[in-house]
Short mmCIF file of C-alpha atoms in Angstrom, two decimals:
data_model
loop_
_atom_site.label_atom_id
_atom_site.label_comp_id
_atom_site.label_asym_id
_atom_site.label_seq_id
_atom_site.Cartn_x
_atom_site.Cartn_y
_atom_site.Cartn_z
CA MET A 493 139.58 26.64 37.37
CA ALA A 494 141.95 27.06 40.35
CA ARG A 495 140.59 26.47 43.83
CA THR A 496 141.01 30.10 44.88
CA ASP A 497 139.14 31.26 41.75
CA GLN A 498 136.23 28.98 42.59
CA LEU A 499 136.19 30.24 46.18
CA ARG A 500 136.09 33.79 44.84
CA GLU A 501 133.22 32.88 42.53
CA LEU A 502 131.42 31.26 45.46
CA SER A 503 131.90 34.45 47.48
CA THR A 504 130.62 36.73 44.69
CA THR A 505 127.68 34.46 43.86
CA PHE A 506 126.54 34.13 47.48
CA GLY A 507 127.04 37.88 48.00
CA ASP A 508 124.75 38.55 45.03
CA LEU A 509 122.25 35.93 46.18
CA TYR A 510 122.09 37.60 49.58
CA ASP A 511 120.98 40.87 47.97
CA GLN A 512 118.52 39.06 45.66
CA LEU A 513 116.97 37.26 48.63
CA LYS A 514 116.58 40.59 50.45
CA ASP A 515 114.63 41.93 47.46
CA ALA A 516 112.57 38.73 47.39
CA TYR A 517 111.84 39.12 51.12
CA TRP A 518 110.33 42.58 50.64
CA ALA A 519 108.37 41.37 47.60
CA ALA A 520 106.81 38.49 49.57
CA SER A 521 103.47 39.25 51.17
CA THR A 522 102.74 36.54 53.75
CA VAL A 523 104.52 35.90 57.03
CA GLU A 524 105.09 32.26 55.97
CA ALA A 525 106.79 33.34 52.73
CA LYS A 526 108.87 35.95 54.58
CA ASP A 527 109.91 33.33 57.15
CA GLU A 528 110.96 30.99 54.35
CA ILE A 529 113.11 33.64 52.66
CA SER A 530 114.48 34.86 55.97
CA GLY A 531 115.72 31.32 56.66
CA ALA A 532 117.41 31.27 53.23
CA LEU A 533 119.04 34.62 54.03
CA ASP A 534 120.43 33.14 57.26
CA VAL A 535 122.06 30.15 55.57
CA THR A 536 123.41 32.36 52.78
CA ARG A 537 124.95 34.65 55.39
CA ASP A 538 126.44 31.58 57.14
CA VAL A 539 128.25 30.65 53.89
CA ILE A 540 129.56 34.22 53.46
CA ASP A 541 130.79 34.24 57.08
CA ALA A 542 132.42 30.82 56.66
CA LEU A 543 134.23 32.11 53.55
CA ASN A 544 135.42 35.18 55.44
CA GLN A 545 136.77 32.96 58.18
CA ILE A 546 139.04 30.95 55.89
CA GLY A 547 140.28 33.79 53.66
CA LEU A 548 140.02 33.47 49.91
CA ASP A 549 143.73 33.72 49.10
CA ASP A 550 144.86 30.81 51.21
CA ASP A 551 145.51 27.80 48.95
CA ASN A 552 145.95 25.46 51.90
CA ALA A 553 142.97 26.56 53.98
CA ASP A 554 140.97 23.76 55.55
CA LEU A 555 137.62 23.70 53.75
CA ASN A 556 135.86 21.16 56.00
CA SER A 557 133.97 23.75 58.01
CA LEU A 558 132.94 25.62 54.84
CA LYS A 559 131.76 22.37 53.23
CA GLY A 560 129.65 21.59 56.32
CA THR A 561 128.02 25.01 56.12
CA LEU A 562 127.51 24.64 52.35
CA GLY A 563 125.88 21.25 52.85
CA THR A 564 123.21 22.71 55.14
CA ALA A 565 122.78 25.82 52.98
CA THR A 566 122.34 24.03 49.66
CA LYS A 567 119.60 21.83 51.13
CA ASP A 568 117.61 24.87 52.28
CA LEU A 569 118.31 26.86 49.11
CA ALA A 570 117.27 24.00 46.84
CA ASP A 571 114.08 23.73 48.88
CA LEU A 572 113.35 27.43 48.35
CA GLN A 573 114.22 27.22 44.64
CA GLY A 574 111.06 25.22 43.98
CA LYS A 575 108.83 27.65 45.86
CA VAL A 576 110.00 31.11 44.73
CA ASP A 577 107.51 31.30 41.86
CA ARG A 578 104.63 30.71 44.24
CA ILE A 579 105.69 32.96 47.13
CA VAL A 580 107.15 35.93 45.24
CA HIS A 581 104.55 37.47 42.95
CA ASN A 582 106.77 40.11 41.37
CA VAL A 583 107.89 38.25 38.23
CA ALA A 584 111.14 40.16 37.68
CA ILE A 585 112.27 39.67 41.30
CA ALA A 586 111.23 36.00 41.28
CA THR A 587 113.18 35.37 38.04
CA THR A 588 116.32 37.08 39.36
CA THR A 589 116.10 35.14 42.62
CA ILE A 590 115.70 31.79 40.87
CA ASP A 591 118.65 32.63 38.62
CA GLY A 592 120.73 33.57 41.68
CA LEU A 593 119.75 30.33 43.43
CA ASN A 594 120.70 28.28 40.34
CA ARG A 595 124.12 29.90 40.13
CA ALA A 596 124.72 29.54 43.87
CA LEU A 597 123.80 25.84 43.85
CA THR A 598 126.03 25.18 40.82
CA ILE A 599 129.17 26.78 42.27
CA ALA A 600 128.44 25.30 45.72
CA GLY A 601 128.39 21.82 44.11
CA LYS A 602 131.82 22.45 42.56
CA VAL A 603 133.35 23.62 45.84
CA MET A 604 131.82 20.68 47.73
CA ALA A 605 133.62 18.36 45.28
CA PHE A 606 137.10 19.62 46.30
CA MET B 1181 180.16 109.64 54.83
CA THR B 1182 177.59 110.74 52.32
CA THR B 1183 173.91 110.19 52.95
CA LYS B 1184 173.76 107.87 49.92
CA SER B 1185 176.49 105.54 51.20
CA SER B 1186 174.90 105.50 54.70
CA ILE B 1187 171.63 104.39 53.22
CA ARG B 1188 173.39 101.68 51.15
CA ARG B 1189 175.21 100.37 54.27
CA LEU B 1190 172.01 100.34 56.27
CA PHE B 1191 170.29 98.46 53.45
CA HIS B 1192 173.06 95.82 53.32
CA ALA B 1193 173.00 95.42 57.10
CA ALA B 1194 169.25 94.89 57.00
CA GLN B 1195 169.64 92.29 54.24
CA LEU B 1196 172.30 90.45 56.26
CA CYS B 1197 170.11 90.47 59.39
CA GLY B 1198 167.23 88.99 57.43
CA THR B 1199 169.40 86.25 55.96
CA ILE B 1200 170.78 85.33 59.39
CA THR B 1201 167.29 85.22 60.90
CA ILE B 1202 166.01 82.87 58.18
CA ALA B 1203 169.09 80.66 58.44
CA LEU B 1204 168.77 80.42 62.23
CA GLY B 1205 165.13 79.49 61.87
CA LEU B 1206 165.92 76.61 59.49
CA VAL B 1207 168.85 75.23 61.46
CA SER B 1208 167.42 75.32 64.95
CA CYS B 1209 164.13 73.44 64.23
CA ASP B 1210 163.18 74.30 67.77
CA PRO B 1211 160.44 71.89 68.94
CA LEU B 1212 158.80 74.82 70.73
CA GLN B 1213 157.85 76.39 67.40
CA TYR B 1214 155.61 73.34 66.83
CA THR B 1215 154.11 73.29 70.30
CA SER B 1216 150.73 74.76 69.48
CA ALA B 1217 150.26 72.71 66.29
CA ILE B 1218 151.35 69.48 67.97
CA SER B 1219 148.96 70.14 70.83
CA ASP B 1220 146.12 70.60 68.30
CA PHE B 1221 147.15 67.40 66.52
CA ALA B 1222 147.19 65.49 69.82
CA THR B 1223 143.70 66.77 70.70
CA ALA B 1224 142.38 65.75 67.27
CA CYS B 1225 143.96 62.29 67.61
CA THR B 1226 142.38 61.85 71.03
CA ASN B 1227 138.93 62.74 69.64
CA VAL B 1228 139.23 60.49 66.61
CA THR B 1229 140.51 57.62 68.77
CA GLN B 1230 137.53 57.98 71.09
CA GLN B 1231 135.02 58.14 68.22
CA THR B 1232 136.56 55.08 66.57
CA LYS B 1233 136.21 53.14 69.84
CA ASN B 1234 132.60 54.34 69.94
CA ALA B 1235 132.17 53.04 66.38
CA TYR B 1236 133.23 49.55 67.52
CA HIS B 1237 130.72 49.79 70.34
CA LEU B 1238 128.04 50.73 67.80
CA VAL B 1239 128.93 47.75 65.58
CA ASN B 1240 128.74 45.28 68.46
CA GLU B 1241 125.55 46.77 69.94
CA THR B 1242 123.72 46.80 66.59
CA VAL B 1243 124.66 43.26 65.62
CA MET B 1244 123.83 41.97 69.11
CA GLN B 1245 120.41 43.65 68.96
CA GLN B 1246 119.81 42.05 65.55
CA LYS B 1247 120.70 38.60 66.92
CA ILE B 1248 118.41 39.07 69.94
CA ASP B 1249 115.54 40.21 67.68
CA GLU B 1250 116.03 37.22 65.38
CA LEU B 1251 116.19 34.72 68.24
CA ALA B 1252 113.04 36.18 69.77
CA ASP B 1253 111.36 35.67 66.39
CA LYS B 1254 112.18 31.96 66.14
CA ASP B 1255 109.83 29.33 67.56
CA PRO B 1256 111.34 27.19 68.92
CA PRO B 1257 114.66 29.00 69.35
CA PRO B 1258 117.65 27.12 67.87
CA VAL B 1259 119.25 24.69 70.33
CA ASP B 1260 122.60 26.46 70.04
CA TRP B 1261 121.16 29.92 70.70
CA PRO B 1262 123.62 30.95 73.44
CA LYS B 1263 126.48 30.37 70.98
CA ARG B 1264 124.83 32.69 68.49
CA LEU B 1265 124.93 35.65 70.86
CA THR B 1266 128.60 36.39 70.24
CA PRO B 1267 129.84 39.91 69.55
CA GLN B 1268 130.68 40.89 65.97
CA ILE B 1269 134.10 42.14 67.09
CA SER B 1270 135.45 39.59 69.57
CA ASP B 1271 137.26 40.70 72.73
CA GLU B 1272 140.61 39.71 71.21
CA ASN B 1273 139.98 41.62 67.99
CA LEU B 1274 138.68 44.61 69.95
CA LYS B 1275 141.88 44.63 72.01
CA ILE B 1276 144.00 44.68 68.82
CA ARG B 1277 142.07 47.68 67.49
CA GLN B 1278 142.20 49.49 70.81
CA ASP B 1279 145.96 48.95 70.95
CA LEU B 1280 146.34 50.42 67.45
CA LEU B 1281 144.25 53.44 68.42
CA ASP B 1282 146.02 53.84 71.76
CA GLY B 1283 149.31 53.63 69.87
CA LEU B 1284 148.28 56.51 67.60
CA GLN B 1285 147.01 58.55 70.51
CA GLY B 1286 150.09 57.68 72.60
CA TYR B 1287 152.32 58.86 69.77
CA ALA B 1288 150.50 62.20 69.47
CA THR B 1289 150.44 62.71 73.25
CA ALA B 1290 154.13 61.85 73.55
CA LEU B 1291 154.91 64.41 70.84
CA ALA B 1292 152.98 67.04 72.76
CA ASN B 1293 154.79 66.19 75.99
CA LEU B 1294 158.20 66.19 74.36
CA THR B 1295 157.77 69.57 72.77
CA GLY B 1296 156.11 71.15 75.78
CA LYS B 1297 158.37 70.24 78.67
CA THR B 1298 160.88 67.73 79.97
CA PRO B 1299 159.58 64.24 79.20
CA THR B 1300 158.08 62.43 82.13
CA ALA B 1301 159.12 58.90 83.05
CA LEU B 1302 157.52 56.12 81.05
CA ASP B 1303 154.44 54.91 82.91
CA ASP B 1304 153.42 51.25 83.23
CA GLU B 1305 150.49 51.63 80.87
CA THR B 1306 152.63 53.03 78.04
CA THR B 1307 155.25 50.33 78.59
CA LYS B 1308 152.55 47.65 78.34
CA LEU B 1309 151.05 49.27 75.23
CA ALA B 1310 154.45 49.47 73.52
CA ALA B 1311 155.12 45.79 74.30
CA SER B 1312 151.67 44.85 73.02
CA LEU B 1313 152.24 46.76 69.76
CA SER B 1314 155.66 45.19 69.18
CA ASP B 1315 154.13 41.76 69.78
CA LEU B 1316 151.29 42.55 67.37
CA ALA B 1317 153.71 43.61 64.64
CA ASP B 1318 155.70 40.42 65.11
CA ASN B 1319 153.06 37.73 64.69
CA LYS B 1320 150.10 36.97 62.45
CA ARG B 1321 147.37 38.19 64.82
CA LEU B 1322 147.10 41.50 62.97
CA GLN B 1323 146.63 39.77 59.62
CA HIS B 1324 144.14 37.28 61.06
CA SER B 1325 142.17 40.01 62.77
CA PHE B 1326 141.57 42.04 59.61
CA ARG B 1327 140.98 39.16 57.16
CA GLU B 1328 137.24 39.82 56.78
CA THR B 1329 137.66 43.27 55.26
CA LYS B 1330 138.13 43.18 51.51
CA LEU B 1331 139.62 46.69 51.36
CA VAL B 1332 142.59 45.55 53.45
CA THR B 1333 145.12 43.51 51.47
CA LYS B 1334 147.95 41.37 52.85
CA GLU B 1335 150.49 43.87 51.48
CA GLU B 1336 148.78 46.74 53.27
CA LEU B 1337 148.77 44.75 56.48
CA ASN B 1338 152.50 44.06 56.19
CA ILE B 1339 153.20 47.78 55.77
CA ALA B 1340 150.85 48.55 58.67
CA ALA B 1341 152.69 45.99 60.84
CA THR B 1342 155.93 47.90 60.22
CA GLY B 1343 154.14 51.07 61.29
CA VAL B 1344 152.84 49.38 64.43
CA ASP B 1345 156.38 48.29 65.28
CA PHE B 1346 157.67 51.84 64.70
CA ILE B 1347 155.06 53.40 67.00
CA GLY B 1348 155.75 50.74 69.66
CA LYS B 1349 159.46 51.56 69.60
CA PHE B 1350 158.75 55.30 69.52
CA LEU B 1351 156.69 55.07 72.70
CA ILE B 1352 159.63 53.45 74.49
CA ASN B 1353 162.50 55.54 73.08
CA ARG B 1354 160.88 58.98 72.61
CA THR B 1355 164.12 60.46 71.34
CA ILE B 1356 162.95 63.29 69.15
CA THR B 1357 163.76 66.42 71.07
CA LYS B 1358 166.39 67.18 68.43
CA ASN B 1359 165.57 67.55 64.76
CA LEU B 1360 161.82 67.26 65.18
CA PRO B 1361 160.86 67.70 61.48
CA ALA B 1362 163.07 64.79 60.40
CA ASN B 1363 161.57 62.60 63.09
CA LEU B 1364 158.03 63.61 62.17
CA ALA B 1365 158.81 62.73 58.54
CA LYS B 1366 160.10 59.33 59.66
CA ALA B 1367 156.92 58.63 61.62
CA ALA B 1368 154.58 59.82 58.85
CA PRO B 1369 154.21 56.48 56.94
CA SER B 1370 153.43 54.65 60.20
CA VAL B 1371 150.77 57.13 61.27
CA ASN B 1372 149.32 57.05 57.76
CA LYS B 1373 149.19 53.26 57.47
CA ILE B 1374 147.63 52.59 60.86
CA SER B 1375 144.92 55.21 60.44
CA THR B 1376 144.19 54.06 56.85
CA LEU B 1377 143.96 50.44 57.98
CA LEU B 1378 141.38 51.33 60.63
CA ALA B 1379 139.49 53.58 58.19
CA ASP B 1380 139.40 50.86 55.52
CA GLU B 1381 137.92 48.43 57.97
CA ILE B 1382 135.01 50.79 58.59
CA GLY B 1383 134.55 50.61 54.84
CA GLY B 1384 132.69 52.43 52.11
CA ALA B 1385 128.95 52.82 51.61
CA PRO B 1386 126.96 49.64 52.45
CA GLY B 1387 126.28 48.95 48.74
CA ASP B 1388 130.02 48.70 48.01
CA LYS B 1389 130.10 45.11 49.34
CA ASP B 1390 133.56 45.56 50.82
CA GLY B 1391 132.78 43.66 54.02
CA GLY B 1392 133.43 46.79 56.10
CA PHE B 1393 131.65 47.75 59.30
CA ARG B 1394 129.26 50.10 57.47
CA GLU B 1395 128.00 47.12 55.49
CA VAL B 1396 127.79 44.92 58.60
CA VAL B 1397 125.80 47.53 60.52
CA ALA B 1398 123.46 48.30 57.60
CA ASP B 1399 122.79 44.57 57.21
CA ALA B 1400 122.10 44.20 60.94
CA PHE B 1401 119.57 47.05 60.74
CA ASP B 1402 117.99 45.42 57.65
CA LYS B 1403 117.53 42.20 59.62
CA GLN B 1404 115.97 44.15 62.51
CA LEU B 1405 113.62 45.79 60.02
CA MET B 1406 112.65 42.38 58.63
CA VAL B 1407 111.80 41.03 62.08
CA GLN B 1408 109.76 44.15 62.81
CA ASP B 1409 108.07 43.83 59.40
CA ARG B 1410 106.92 40.30 60.24
CA ILE B 1411 105.54 41.52 63.56
CA ILE B 1412 103.61 44.28 61.79
CA THR B 1413 102.30 41.86 59.13
CA GLU B 1414 100.65 39.82 61.88
CA ASP B 1415 99.27 42.82 63.82
CA PRO B 1416 95.53 43.40 63.68
CA ILE B 1417 94.77 46.19 61.22
CA ARG B 1418 94.08 49.66 62.71
CA SER B 1419 95.13 48.43 66.18
CA ALA B 1420 97.14 50.47 68.67
CA LYS B 1421 99.74 47.69 68.63
CA ARG B 1422 100.15 48.05 64.88
CA ARG B 1423 100.72 51.79 65.28
CA ASP B 1424 103.30 51.19 68.02
CA ASP B 1425 105.07 48.54 65.96
CA LEU B 1426 105.13 50.86 62.95
CA ALA B 1427 106.70 53.55 65.14
CA VAL B 1428 109.41 51.06 66.19
CA TYR B 1429 109.99 50.28 62.51
CA GLY B 1430 110.41 54.00 61.80
CA THR B 1431 112.92 54.35 64.65
CA ILE B 1432 115.01 51.43 63.35
CA LEU B 1433 114.98 52.97 59.87
CA LYS B 1434 116.10 56.34 61.22
CA ASN B 1435 118.84 54.72 63.33
CA LYS B 1436 120.09 52.85 60.28
CA ARG B 1437 120.64 56.13 58.43
CA THR B 1438 122.22 58.04 61.30
CA ALA B 1439 124.45 55.12 62.32
CA ASP B 1440 125.85 54.93 58.81
CA THR B 1441 126.47 58.68 58.78
CA ALA B 1442 128.33 58.40 62.11
CA LEU B 1443 130.48 55.55 60.77
CA ALA B 1444 131.15 57.49 57.55
CA ASN B 1445 132.24 60.52 59.60
CA THR B 1446 134.48 58.35 61.77
CA ARG B 1447 136.07 56.90 58.65
CA GLU B 1448 136.62 60.36 57.15
CA ALA B 1449 138.18 61.60 60.39
CA LEU B 1450 140.55 58.60 60.46
CA MET B 1451 141.45 59.12 56.80
CA LYS B 1452 142.47 62.70 57.58
CA ILE B 1453 144.84 61.80 60.44
CA GLY B 1454 147.65 60.98 57.97
CA PRO B 1455 147.25 64.22 55.97
CA ALA B 1456 146.97 66.18 59.25
CA HIS B 1457 150.28 64.67 60.37
CA ASP B 1458 151.82 65.60 57.00
CA ALA B 1459 150.50 69.15 57.41
CA LEU B 1460 151.99 69.24 60.92
CA LEU B 1461 155.40 68.82 59.30
CA LYS B 1462 154.81 72.04 57.39
CA ALA B 1463 152.92 73.83 60.15
CA SER B 1464 155.62 76.49 60.54
CA THR B 1465 155.58 77.41 56.83
CA ALA B 1466 151.94 76.65 55.94
CA PRO B 1467 149.96 77.11 59.16
CA ALA B 1468 146.66 77.75 57.32
CA THR B 1469 146.75 74.31 55.66
CA PHE B 1470 147.36 72.65 59.01
CA THR B 1471 144.62 74.63 60.75
CA SER B 1472 142.16 73.81 57.98
CA ILE B 1473 142.78 70.06 58.02
CA ILE B 1474 142.67 69.86 61.82
CA ALA B 1475 139.34 71.72 61.73
CA GLN B 1476 138.03 69.13 59.25
CA VAL B 1477 139.16 66.23 61.45
CA GLN B 1478 137.55 67.79 64.51
CA ALA B 1479 134.31 68.54 62.65
CA ARG B 1480 133.97 64.93 61.46
CA ALA B 1481 134.77 63.56 64.90
CA ARG B 1482 132.23 65.95 66.48
CA ASP B 1483 129.49 64.90 64.05
CA ALA B 1484 130.15 61.26 64.85
CA GLN B 1485 130.14 62.00 68.58
CA ASP B 1486 126.66 63.55 68.31
CA PHE B 1487 125.32 60.11 67.36
CA TYR B 1488 127.55 57.93 69.54
CA GLY B 1489 126.68 60.08 72.56
CA LYS B 1490 123.10 58.80 72.35
CA LEU B 1491 124.10 55.11 72.39
CA PRO B 1492 123.53 53.02 75.53
CA THR B 1493 126.59 53.12 77.77
CA LYS B 1494 129.08 50.23 77.68
#
């Protein structure tokens, strides 16, 4: 897959994950769980902002800054991935969120390998 | 001369007079016949320009409030917290948008001046604006500035840059006293492209995920709601503080809805500037169409103003 296609997929996947995390936030009941998801929302937003900064159509864009942001984000998102089941009690929302996290971590790994 | 032939001659004379009157009307294209319509168009442009500037103020204020709320919620605050308090629309990007809006307004005002009386000398401000627009059309700042909005493509930006250049040159030359309709037709694509570009950046409904300002503002309000939600979650049940915090939550929710409506109205008003300019071209033959579209522009701008008027002053 071409680099620009993967960047587009990264953008779509993180955009979807952002919405899924918002749903997960409202489904969480404790302040600790909400804090955890709020942190994940922040790093997801950082990736979206970093993507907006470089522009998806530019084949020669410098990806170093994006990779740095992705590095931090994937660590936090992977951390949350293992906890979603416990902190989000709505099964449908928890399942969608875990699926979104899986997809985001997979495409992030591909982009980091550029 | 019989009565019949007199009547026939009178009839022919009347026909000839009518034909001459129509022909004179088409050939002269007297700018004065447009004066009232152009004045209305200029007033509408001024209102829409002002409301669009207010929209940018709303975007920056809302996002800044969200960042302040989030920082206040973090213990300890992040070490780089001063860096995080940057405006959503930077000063440089704000200047580009203000120049585009001032260019549109300057064009409409110049039209009104040209058709109303002898043109006044070019003032320093207009000269600076024209130079700024020509510079903007020439380099990549315009493209860079709008890169975050998915509705705006590179092709659209290139066309808009041509329009920006046209308006910049128009402000300097202002040579349209003759053949006004042809000159209005020439300016139409530029007016259309610039106003569409600015409208597209405001964006569609927040759920459209187009990266527009409506989405940015809705997201900022969502984040404010989340911070307030965490405060409420920790409040003692049935306490006065909990009631107060719930009231704050309700206010944020209400502001989210009205802010989006104001942005949607601003977008609609901007979208109608191009069609209003097109209707201006036909104002002498279809005045009702022009009046109707100008009324729509003004109504949208007025609705937006009702909300922006309540914002804290800049």
